[in-house]
Coordinates of C-alpha atoms and ligand atoms in Angstrom, one line a residue:
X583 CA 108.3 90.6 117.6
X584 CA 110.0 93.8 116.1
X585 CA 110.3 96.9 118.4
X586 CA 111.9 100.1 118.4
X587 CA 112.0 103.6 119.9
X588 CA 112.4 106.7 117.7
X589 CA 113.6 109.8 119.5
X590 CA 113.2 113.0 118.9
X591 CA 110.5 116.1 118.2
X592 CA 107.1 114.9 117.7
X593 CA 104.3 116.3 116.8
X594 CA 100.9 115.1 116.0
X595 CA 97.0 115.9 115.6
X596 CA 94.1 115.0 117.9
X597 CA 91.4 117.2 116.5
X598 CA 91.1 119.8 114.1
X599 CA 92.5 123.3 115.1
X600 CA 89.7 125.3 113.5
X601 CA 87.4 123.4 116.4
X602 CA 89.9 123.7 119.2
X603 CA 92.5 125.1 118.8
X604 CA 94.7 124.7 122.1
X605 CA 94.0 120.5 122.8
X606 CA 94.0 119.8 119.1
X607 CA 97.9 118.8 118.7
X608 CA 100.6 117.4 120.8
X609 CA 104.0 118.3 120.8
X610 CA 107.1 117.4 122.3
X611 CA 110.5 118.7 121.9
X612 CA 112.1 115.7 123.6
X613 CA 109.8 113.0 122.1
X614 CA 109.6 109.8 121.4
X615 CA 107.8 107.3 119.4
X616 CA 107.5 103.8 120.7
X617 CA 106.9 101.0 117.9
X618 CA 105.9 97.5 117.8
X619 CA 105.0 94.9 115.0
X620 CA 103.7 98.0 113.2
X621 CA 101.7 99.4 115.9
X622 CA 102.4 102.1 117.8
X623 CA 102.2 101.4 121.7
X624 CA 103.5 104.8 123.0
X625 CA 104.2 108.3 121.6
X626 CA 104.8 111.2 124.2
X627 CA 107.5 112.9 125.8
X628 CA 110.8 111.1 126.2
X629 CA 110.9 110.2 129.9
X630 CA 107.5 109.0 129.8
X631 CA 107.7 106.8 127.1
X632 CA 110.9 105.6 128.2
X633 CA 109.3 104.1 131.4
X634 CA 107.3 101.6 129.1
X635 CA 110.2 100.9 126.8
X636 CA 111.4 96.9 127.8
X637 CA 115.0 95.9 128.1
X638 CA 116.8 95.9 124.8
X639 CA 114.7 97.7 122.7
X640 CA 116.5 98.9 119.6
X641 CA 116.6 103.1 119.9
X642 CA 116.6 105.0 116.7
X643 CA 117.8 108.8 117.0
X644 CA 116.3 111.3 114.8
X645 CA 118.4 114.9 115.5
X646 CA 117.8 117.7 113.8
X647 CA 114.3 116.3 112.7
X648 CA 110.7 115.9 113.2
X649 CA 108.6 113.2 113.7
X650 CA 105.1 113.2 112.3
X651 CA 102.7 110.5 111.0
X652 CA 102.7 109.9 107.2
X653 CA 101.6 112.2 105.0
X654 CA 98.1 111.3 103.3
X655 CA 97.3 112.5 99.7
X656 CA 93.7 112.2 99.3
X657 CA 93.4 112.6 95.5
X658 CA 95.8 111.9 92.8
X659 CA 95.8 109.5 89.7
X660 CA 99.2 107.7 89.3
X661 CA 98.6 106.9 85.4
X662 CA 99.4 110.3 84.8
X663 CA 102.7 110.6 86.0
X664 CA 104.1 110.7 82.8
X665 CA 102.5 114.2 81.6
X666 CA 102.9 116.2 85.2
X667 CA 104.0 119.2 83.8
X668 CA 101.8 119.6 80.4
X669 CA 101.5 122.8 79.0
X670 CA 99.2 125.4 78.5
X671 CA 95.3 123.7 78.4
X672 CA 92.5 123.9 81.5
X673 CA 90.5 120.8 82.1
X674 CA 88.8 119.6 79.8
X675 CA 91.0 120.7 76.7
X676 CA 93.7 119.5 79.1
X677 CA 91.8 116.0 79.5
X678 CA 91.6 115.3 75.4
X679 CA 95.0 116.6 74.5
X680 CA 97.3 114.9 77.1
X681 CA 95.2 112.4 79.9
X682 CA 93.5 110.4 77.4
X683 CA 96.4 109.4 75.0
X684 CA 98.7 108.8 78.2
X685 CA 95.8 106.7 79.9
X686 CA 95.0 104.5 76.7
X687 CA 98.7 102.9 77.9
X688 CA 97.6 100.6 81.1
X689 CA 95.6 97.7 79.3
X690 CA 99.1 96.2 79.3
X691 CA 99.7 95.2 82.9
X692 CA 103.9 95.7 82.3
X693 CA 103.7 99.2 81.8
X694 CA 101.5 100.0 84.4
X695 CA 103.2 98.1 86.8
X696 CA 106.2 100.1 85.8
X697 CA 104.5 103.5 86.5
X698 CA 103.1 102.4 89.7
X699 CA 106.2 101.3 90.8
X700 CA 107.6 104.6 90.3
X701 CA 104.6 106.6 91.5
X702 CA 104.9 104.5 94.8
X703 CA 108.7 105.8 95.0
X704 CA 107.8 108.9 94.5
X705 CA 104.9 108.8 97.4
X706 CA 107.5 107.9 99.9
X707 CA 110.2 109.7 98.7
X708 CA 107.8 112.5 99.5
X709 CA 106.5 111.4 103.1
X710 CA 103.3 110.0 101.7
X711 CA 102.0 106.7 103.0
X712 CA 98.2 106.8 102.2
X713 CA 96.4 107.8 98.7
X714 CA 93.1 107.5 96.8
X715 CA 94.1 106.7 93.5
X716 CA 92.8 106.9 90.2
X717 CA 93.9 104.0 88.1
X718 CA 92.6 103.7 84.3
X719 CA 89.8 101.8 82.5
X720 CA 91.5 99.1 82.2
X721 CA 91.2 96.4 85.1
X722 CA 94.8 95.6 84.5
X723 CA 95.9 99.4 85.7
X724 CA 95.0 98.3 89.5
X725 CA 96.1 94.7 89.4
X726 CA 99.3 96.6 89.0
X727 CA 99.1 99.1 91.6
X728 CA 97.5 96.9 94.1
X729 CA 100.4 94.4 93.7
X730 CA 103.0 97.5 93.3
X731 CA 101.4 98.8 96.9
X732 CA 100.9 95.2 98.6
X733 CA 105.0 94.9 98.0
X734 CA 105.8 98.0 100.4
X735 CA 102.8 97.0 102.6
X736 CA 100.9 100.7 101.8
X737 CA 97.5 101.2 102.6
X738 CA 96.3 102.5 99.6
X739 CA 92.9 103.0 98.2
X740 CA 92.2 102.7 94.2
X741 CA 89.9 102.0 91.7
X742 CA 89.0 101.4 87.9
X743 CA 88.0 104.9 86.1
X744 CA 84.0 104.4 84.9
X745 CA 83.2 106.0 81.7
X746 CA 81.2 105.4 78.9
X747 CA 81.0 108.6 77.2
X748 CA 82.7 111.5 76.2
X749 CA 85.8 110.1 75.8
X750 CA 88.1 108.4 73.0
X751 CA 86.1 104.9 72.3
X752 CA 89.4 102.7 73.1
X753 CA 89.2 104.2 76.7
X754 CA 85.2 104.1 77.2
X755 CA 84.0 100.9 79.0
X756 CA 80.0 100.6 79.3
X757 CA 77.5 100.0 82.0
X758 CA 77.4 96.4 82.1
X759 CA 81.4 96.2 81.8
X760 CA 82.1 98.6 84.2
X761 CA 80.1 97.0 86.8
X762 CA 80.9 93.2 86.1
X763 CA 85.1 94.3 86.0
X764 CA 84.8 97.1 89.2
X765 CA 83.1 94.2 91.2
X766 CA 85.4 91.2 90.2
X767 CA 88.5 94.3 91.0
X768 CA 86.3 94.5 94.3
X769 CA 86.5 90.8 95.1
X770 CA 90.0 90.5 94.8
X771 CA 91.1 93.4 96.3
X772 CA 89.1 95.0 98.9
X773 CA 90.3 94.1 102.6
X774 CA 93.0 92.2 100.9
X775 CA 96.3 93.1 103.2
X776 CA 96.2 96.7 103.4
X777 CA 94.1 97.6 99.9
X778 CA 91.1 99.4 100.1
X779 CA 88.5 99.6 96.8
X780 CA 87.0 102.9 95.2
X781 CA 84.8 103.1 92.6
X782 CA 85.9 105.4 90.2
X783 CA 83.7 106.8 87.8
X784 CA 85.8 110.1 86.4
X785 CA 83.4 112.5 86.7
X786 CA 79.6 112.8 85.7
X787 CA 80.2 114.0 81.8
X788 CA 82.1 110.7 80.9
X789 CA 79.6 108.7 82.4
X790 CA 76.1 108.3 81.5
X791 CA 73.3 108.3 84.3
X792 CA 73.1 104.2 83.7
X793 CA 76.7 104.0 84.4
X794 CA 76.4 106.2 87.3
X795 CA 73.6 103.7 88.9
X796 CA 75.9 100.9 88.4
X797 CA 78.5 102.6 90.9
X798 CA 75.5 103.3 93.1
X799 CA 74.7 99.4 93.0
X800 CA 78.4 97.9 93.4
X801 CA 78.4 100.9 96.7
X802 CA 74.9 98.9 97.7
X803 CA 76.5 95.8 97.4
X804 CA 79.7 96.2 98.8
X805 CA 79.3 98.2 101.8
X806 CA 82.9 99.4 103.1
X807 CA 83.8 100.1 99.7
X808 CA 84.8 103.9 98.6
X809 CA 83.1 106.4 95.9
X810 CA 86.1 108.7 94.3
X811 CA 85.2 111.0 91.7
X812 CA 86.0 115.0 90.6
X813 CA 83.3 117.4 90.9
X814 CA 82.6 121.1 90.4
X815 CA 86.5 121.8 89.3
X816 CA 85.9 124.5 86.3
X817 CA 82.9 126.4 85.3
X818 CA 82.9 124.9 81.7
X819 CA 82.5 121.2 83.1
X820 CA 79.5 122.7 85.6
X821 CA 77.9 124.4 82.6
X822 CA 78.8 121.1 80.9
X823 CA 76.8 118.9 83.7
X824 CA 74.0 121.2 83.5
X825 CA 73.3 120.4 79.8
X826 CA 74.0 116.8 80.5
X827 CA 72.0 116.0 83.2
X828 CA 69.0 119.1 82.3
X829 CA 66.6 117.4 85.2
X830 CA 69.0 117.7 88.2
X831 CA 69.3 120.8 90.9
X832 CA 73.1 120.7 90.8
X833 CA 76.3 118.9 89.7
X834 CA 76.1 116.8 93.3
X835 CA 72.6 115.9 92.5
X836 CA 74.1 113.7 89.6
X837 CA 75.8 111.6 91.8
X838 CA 73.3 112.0 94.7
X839 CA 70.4 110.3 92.3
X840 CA 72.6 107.4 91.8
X841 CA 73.0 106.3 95.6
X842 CA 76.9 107.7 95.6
X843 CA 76.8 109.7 98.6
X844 CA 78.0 108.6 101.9
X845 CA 80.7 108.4 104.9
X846 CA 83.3 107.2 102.1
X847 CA 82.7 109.1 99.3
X848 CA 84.9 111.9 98.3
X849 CA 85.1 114.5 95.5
X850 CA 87.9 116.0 94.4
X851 CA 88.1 119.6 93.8
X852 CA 84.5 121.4 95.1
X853 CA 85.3 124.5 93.8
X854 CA 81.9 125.8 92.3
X855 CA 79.9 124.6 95.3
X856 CA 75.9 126.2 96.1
X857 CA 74.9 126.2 99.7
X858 CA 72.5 123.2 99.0
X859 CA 75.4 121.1 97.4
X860 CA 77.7 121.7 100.7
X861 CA 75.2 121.0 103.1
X862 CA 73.8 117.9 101.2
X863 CA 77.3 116.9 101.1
X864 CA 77.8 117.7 105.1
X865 CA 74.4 115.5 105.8
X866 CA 75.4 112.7 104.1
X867 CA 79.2 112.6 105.5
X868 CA 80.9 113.0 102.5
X869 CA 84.4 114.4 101.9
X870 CA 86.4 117.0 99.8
X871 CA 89.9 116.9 98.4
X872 CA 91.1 120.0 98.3
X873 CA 94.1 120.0 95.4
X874 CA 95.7 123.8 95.3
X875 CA 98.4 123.0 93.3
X876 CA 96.2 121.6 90.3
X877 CA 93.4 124.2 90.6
X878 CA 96.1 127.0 90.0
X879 CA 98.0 125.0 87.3
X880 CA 94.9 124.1 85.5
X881 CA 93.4 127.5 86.0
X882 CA 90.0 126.2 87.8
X883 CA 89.8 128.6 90.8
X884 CA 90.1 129.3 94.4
X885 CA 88.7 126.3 96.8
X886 CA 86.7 127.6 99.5
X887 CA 88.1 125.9 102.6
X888 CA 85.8 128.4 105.0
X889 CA 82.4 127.5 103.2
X890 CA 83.8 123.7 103.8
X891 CA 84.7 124.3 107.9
X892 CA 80.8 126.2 107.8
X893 CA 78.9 123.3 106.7
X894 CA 81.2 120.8 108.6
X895 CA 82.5 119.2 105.5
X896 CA 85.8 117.5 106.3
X897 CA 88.6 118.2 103.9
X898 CA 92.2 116.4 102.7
X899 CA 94.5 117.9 100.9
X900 CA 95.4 116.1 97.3
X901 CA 98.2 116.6 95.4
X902 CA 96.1 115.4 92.1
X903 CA 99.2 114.4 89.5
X904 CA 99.3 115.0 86.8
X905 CA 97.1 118.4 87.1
X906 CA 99.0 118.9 90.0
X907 CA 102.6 119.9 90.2
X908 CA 104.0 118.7 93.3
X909 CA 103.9 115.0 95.0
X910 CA 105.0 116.9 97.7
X911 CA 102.3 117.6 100.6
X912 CA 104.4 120.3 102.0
X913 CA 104.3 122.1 99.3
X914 CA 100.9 121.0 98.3
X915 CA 100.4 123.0 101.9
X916 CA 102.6 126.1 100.6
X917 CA 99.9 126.4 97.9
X918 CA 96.9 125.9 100.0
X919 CA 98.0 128.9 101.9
X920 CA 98.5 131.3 98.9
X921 CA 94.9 130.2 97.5
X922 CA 93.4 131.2 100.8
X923 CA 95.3 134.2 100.9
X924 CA 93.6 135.5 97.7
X925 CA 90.6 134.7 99.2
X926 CA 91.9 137.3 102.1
X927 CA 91.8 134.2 104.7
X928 CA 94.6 133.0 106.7
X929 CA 95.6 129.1 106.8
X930 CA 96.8 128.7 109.9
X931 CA 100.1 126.1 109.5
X932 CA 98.5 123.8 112.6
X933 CA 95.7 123.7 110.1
X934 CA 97.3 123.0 107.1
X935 CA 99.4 119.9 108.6
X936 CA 95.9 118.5 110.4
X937 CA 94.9 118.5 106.7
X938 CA 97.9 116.6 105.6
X939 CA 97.4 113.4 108.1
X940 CA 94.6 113.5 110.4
X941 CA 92.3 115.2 108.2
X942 CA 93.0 113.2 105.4
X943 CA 92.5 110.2 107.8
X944 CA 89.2 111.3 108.8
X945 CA 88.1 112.1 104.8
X946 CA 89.0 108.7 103.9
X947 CA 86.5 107.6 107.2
X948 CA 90.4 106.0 108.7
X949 CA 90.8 108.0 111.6
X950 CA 90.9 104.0 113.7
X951 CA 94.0 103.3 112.0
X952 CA 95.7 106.2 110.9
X953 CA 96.2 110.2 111.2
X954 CA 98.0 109.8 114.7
X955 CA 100.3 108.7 116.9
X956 CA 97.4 107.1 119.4
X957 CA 98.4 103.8 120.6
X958 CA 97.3 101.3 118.3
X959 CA 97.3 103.3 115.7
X960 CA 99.5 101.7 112.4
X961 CA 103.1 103.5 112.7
X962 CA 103.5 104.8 109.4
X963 CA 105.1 108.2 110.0
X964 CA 107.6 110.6 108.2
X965 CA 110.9 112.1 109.7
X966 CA 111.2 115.4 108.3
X967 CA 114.8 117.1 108.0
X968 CA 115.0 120.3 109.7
X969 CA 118.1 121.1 108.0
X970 CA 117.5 119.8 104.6
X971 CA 118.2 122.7 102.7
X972 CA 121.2 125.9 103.9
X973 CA 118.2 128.3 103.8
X974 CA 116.0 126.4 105.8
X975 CA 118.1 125.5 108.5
X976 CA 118.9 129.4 108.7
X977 CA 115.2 130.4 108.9
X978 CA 114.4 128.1 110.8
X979 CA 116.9 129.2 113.6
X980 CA 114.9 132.2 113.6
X981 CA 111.6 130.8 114.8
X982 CA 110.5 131.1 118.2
X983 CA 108.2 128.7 118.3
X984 CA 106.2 125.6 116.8
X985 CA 104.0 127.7 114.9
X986 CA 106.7 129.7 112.9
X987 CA 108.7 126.3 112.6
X988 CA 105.3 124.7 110.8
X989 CA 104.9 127.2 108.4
X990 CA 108.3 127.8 107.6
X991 CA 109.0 124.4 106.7
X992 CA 105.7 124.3 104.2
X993 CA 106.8 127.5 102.5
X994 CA 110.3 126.6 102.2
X995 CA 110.2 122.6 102.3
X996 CA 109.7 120.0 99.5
X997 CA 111.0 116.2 99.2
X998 CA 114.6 117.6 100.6
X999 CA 112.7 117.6 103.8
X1000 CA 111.9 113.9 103.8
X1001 CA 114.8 112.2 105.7
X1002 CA 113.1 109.0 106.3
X1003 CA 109.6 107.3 105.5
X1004 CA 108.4 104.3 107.8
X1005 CA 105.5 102.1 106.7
X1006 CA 104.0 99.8 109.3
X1007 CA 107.2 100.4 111.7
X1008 CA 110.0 99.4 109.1
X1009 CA 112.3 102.1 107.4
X1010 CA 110.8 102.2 103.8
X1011 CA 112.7 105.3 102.0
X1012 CA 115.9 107.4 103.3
X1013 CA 117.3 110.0 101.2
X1014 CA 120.4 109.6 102.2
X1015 CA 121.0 106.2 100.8
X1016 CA 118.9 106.9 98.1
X1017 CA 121.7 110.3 97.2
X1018 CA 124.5 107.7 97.6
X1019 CA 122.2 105.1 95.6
X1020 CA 122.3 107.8 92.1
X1021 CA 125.5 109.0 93.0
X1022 CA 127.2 105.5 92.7
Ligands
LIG1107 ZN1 91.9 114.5 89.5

């Protein structure tokens, strides 16, 4: 039996703050955080905790930081690593000139084990411990980042990309394929250790309404198993859908007439929503990932987090590499604020950080094992340096309270900020060592 008690600040969220805002976090100055075989038994202030703590317990100090469970990135493809940063395209331009040649890459299980491993790193080396994840194609993409993630014990969701159309032939799969590989993927790896199994189709112009059905079916027969897919990013691709799919209401009816809505379904982006689209996707439980930094780099447009909070859509924040710029969710969250500012609406920083763990637990329908420091809960959490960086040690000596302190670390922090990252109660990154690590 392994146990050990983490002090210092705490913080973490019980409900959304948009709902209620005063009993929606708790926070403690003098916290502390107590851990056993992965669990966590006790999280509170100090003395309190302390009374439960038995004899001998190892006790980890954390000054000058703050504890907070692990970040969760709730859209983001990890074969696309490699082009983070490509100039100068918007989606699906951006798609054909860089995605597809990088992706054609996985069928060979060595190099995609090598990008996963590397995408994992950089997860943790940014305080993320839970993702929904694109792979490729190929089958062989998430062998390798299912055995990548089962090494550091992550909880990670994936899944094969579906499409049979619209794309490059060496990177189109068809119906039948797609549905005999996605379900043999499903076998092996759904509920295996801590892997979870989405099926991926990319988004409804690269797959055909047959294809589509045959994600509906492997949802049918697998239930437990997640839908992850884009939708309503740019107004070219939702013209696109319309000439595609000429009998359907809207782009959600696409995926609605094929059985993929439900409590673990999410779509990434939801930009170009109608009223009937968010409230079909509010009856039917299903979730948005809302990815600022890749909406701006890509040019796609402004996310509309209120219409989401009026229909009673829950939201996670993605980071969506490669579009994206930032494995970092605090500054993923530094970006969320600006694109609600030029919508003339004010993200609240208790928001934004609800978004970046219990929200995102609550998307990907794991709020019973994740989000929170509630005992039982698995204790993957980030400590986050509140002296990282001259400048943000300064600032932050100005704030008078938690507030100011939340927000100030999202505008100013990045992966400085991540001291420490602890999966399932064991220390699985530390920038320190990793500093002296390059330096050596
Ligand atoms: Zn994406």
């Amino acid at each position: 039996m392994t146990s050990r008690l983490h002090r210092g600040a705490l913080l973490h969220f019980l409900d959304d703050p948009t709902k209620t805002a005063e009993d929606s976090y708790a926070y403690f100055s003098n916290g502390a955080l107590l851990v056993e075989d992965g669990k966590v038994i006790a999280a509170g202030a100090a003395d309190e905790v302390q009374t439960q703590v038995p004899l001998g317990t190892p006790v980890v100090e954390h000054a000058d930081a703050l504890l907070m469970p692990g970040f969760i990135d709730t859209h983001v493809h990890y074969p696309q690593l490699d082009i983070v940063g490509a100039h100068g395209e918007q989606l699906l331009e951006w798609l054909e000139r860089y995605v597809f040649p990088t992706e054609a890459k996985f069928g060979d299980y060595a190099h995609a084990r090598a990008v996963a491993d590397r995408f994992l790193a950089e997860l943790l080396r940014n305080g993320t411990t839970t993702a929904l994840v694109f792979g490729t194609v190929h089958p062989e993409s998430v062998d390798a980042f299912f055995d990548a993630a089962a090494e550091r014990n992550l909880r990670m969701i994936a899944g094969k990309v579906m499409m049979d159309r619209n794309a490059p032939a060496y990177l189109c799969d068809d119906p039948e394929s797609a549905y005999r590989d996605s379900r043999r993927l499903i076998e092996r790896w759904h509920g295996k250790g801590r892997a979870s199994y989405a099926v991926t189709p990319r988004f409804a112009p690269t797959s055909s309404p047959a294809q589509l059905a045959a994600a509906g079916r492997l949802l049918r027969e697998f239930p437990g198993i997640y839908l992850h897919t884009h939708m309503s990013e740019n107004i070219s691709e939702v013209s696109w859908v319309r000439e595609l799919f000429p009998h359907v209401d809207h782009y959600l009816h696409s995926y609605d007439e094929a059985g993929l809505l439900g409590r673990r379904s999410v779509f990434a982006h939801c930009i170009h929503l109608s009223e009937e689209e968010w409230e079909r996707m509010a009856s039917t439980g299903c979730g948005a990932a809302f990815c600022p930094t890749s909406n701006l780099f890509l040019g796609s447009g402004l996310f509309p987090l209120r219409e989401a909070e009026r229909f009673g859509v829950e939201v996670g924040l993605g980071t969506d590499i490669g579009a994206g710029t930032s494995f970092s969710l605090l500054q993923t969250i530094d970006a969320a604020y600006k694109v609600q500012q030029l919508q003339g609406a004010s993200l609240s920083p208790l928001k934004s950080f609800y978004l970046a763990t219990l929200g995102g637990a609550r998307v990907l329908d794991l709020e019973d094992s994740l989000g929170n420091f509630l005992p039982g809960k698995e204790a993957d959490f980030v400590v986050l340096d509140l002296a990282a960086t001259p400048l943000l040690a300064n600032r932050l000596s100005h704030c008078e309270n938690l507030f100011e302190t939340l927000f100030v670390l999202s505008t100013l922090g990045d992966d400085r900020c991540i001291r420490e990252n602890w999966v399932l109660g064991e220390l699985a990154h530390e920038r320190h060592k990793e500093f002296v690590d390059l330096s050596a």
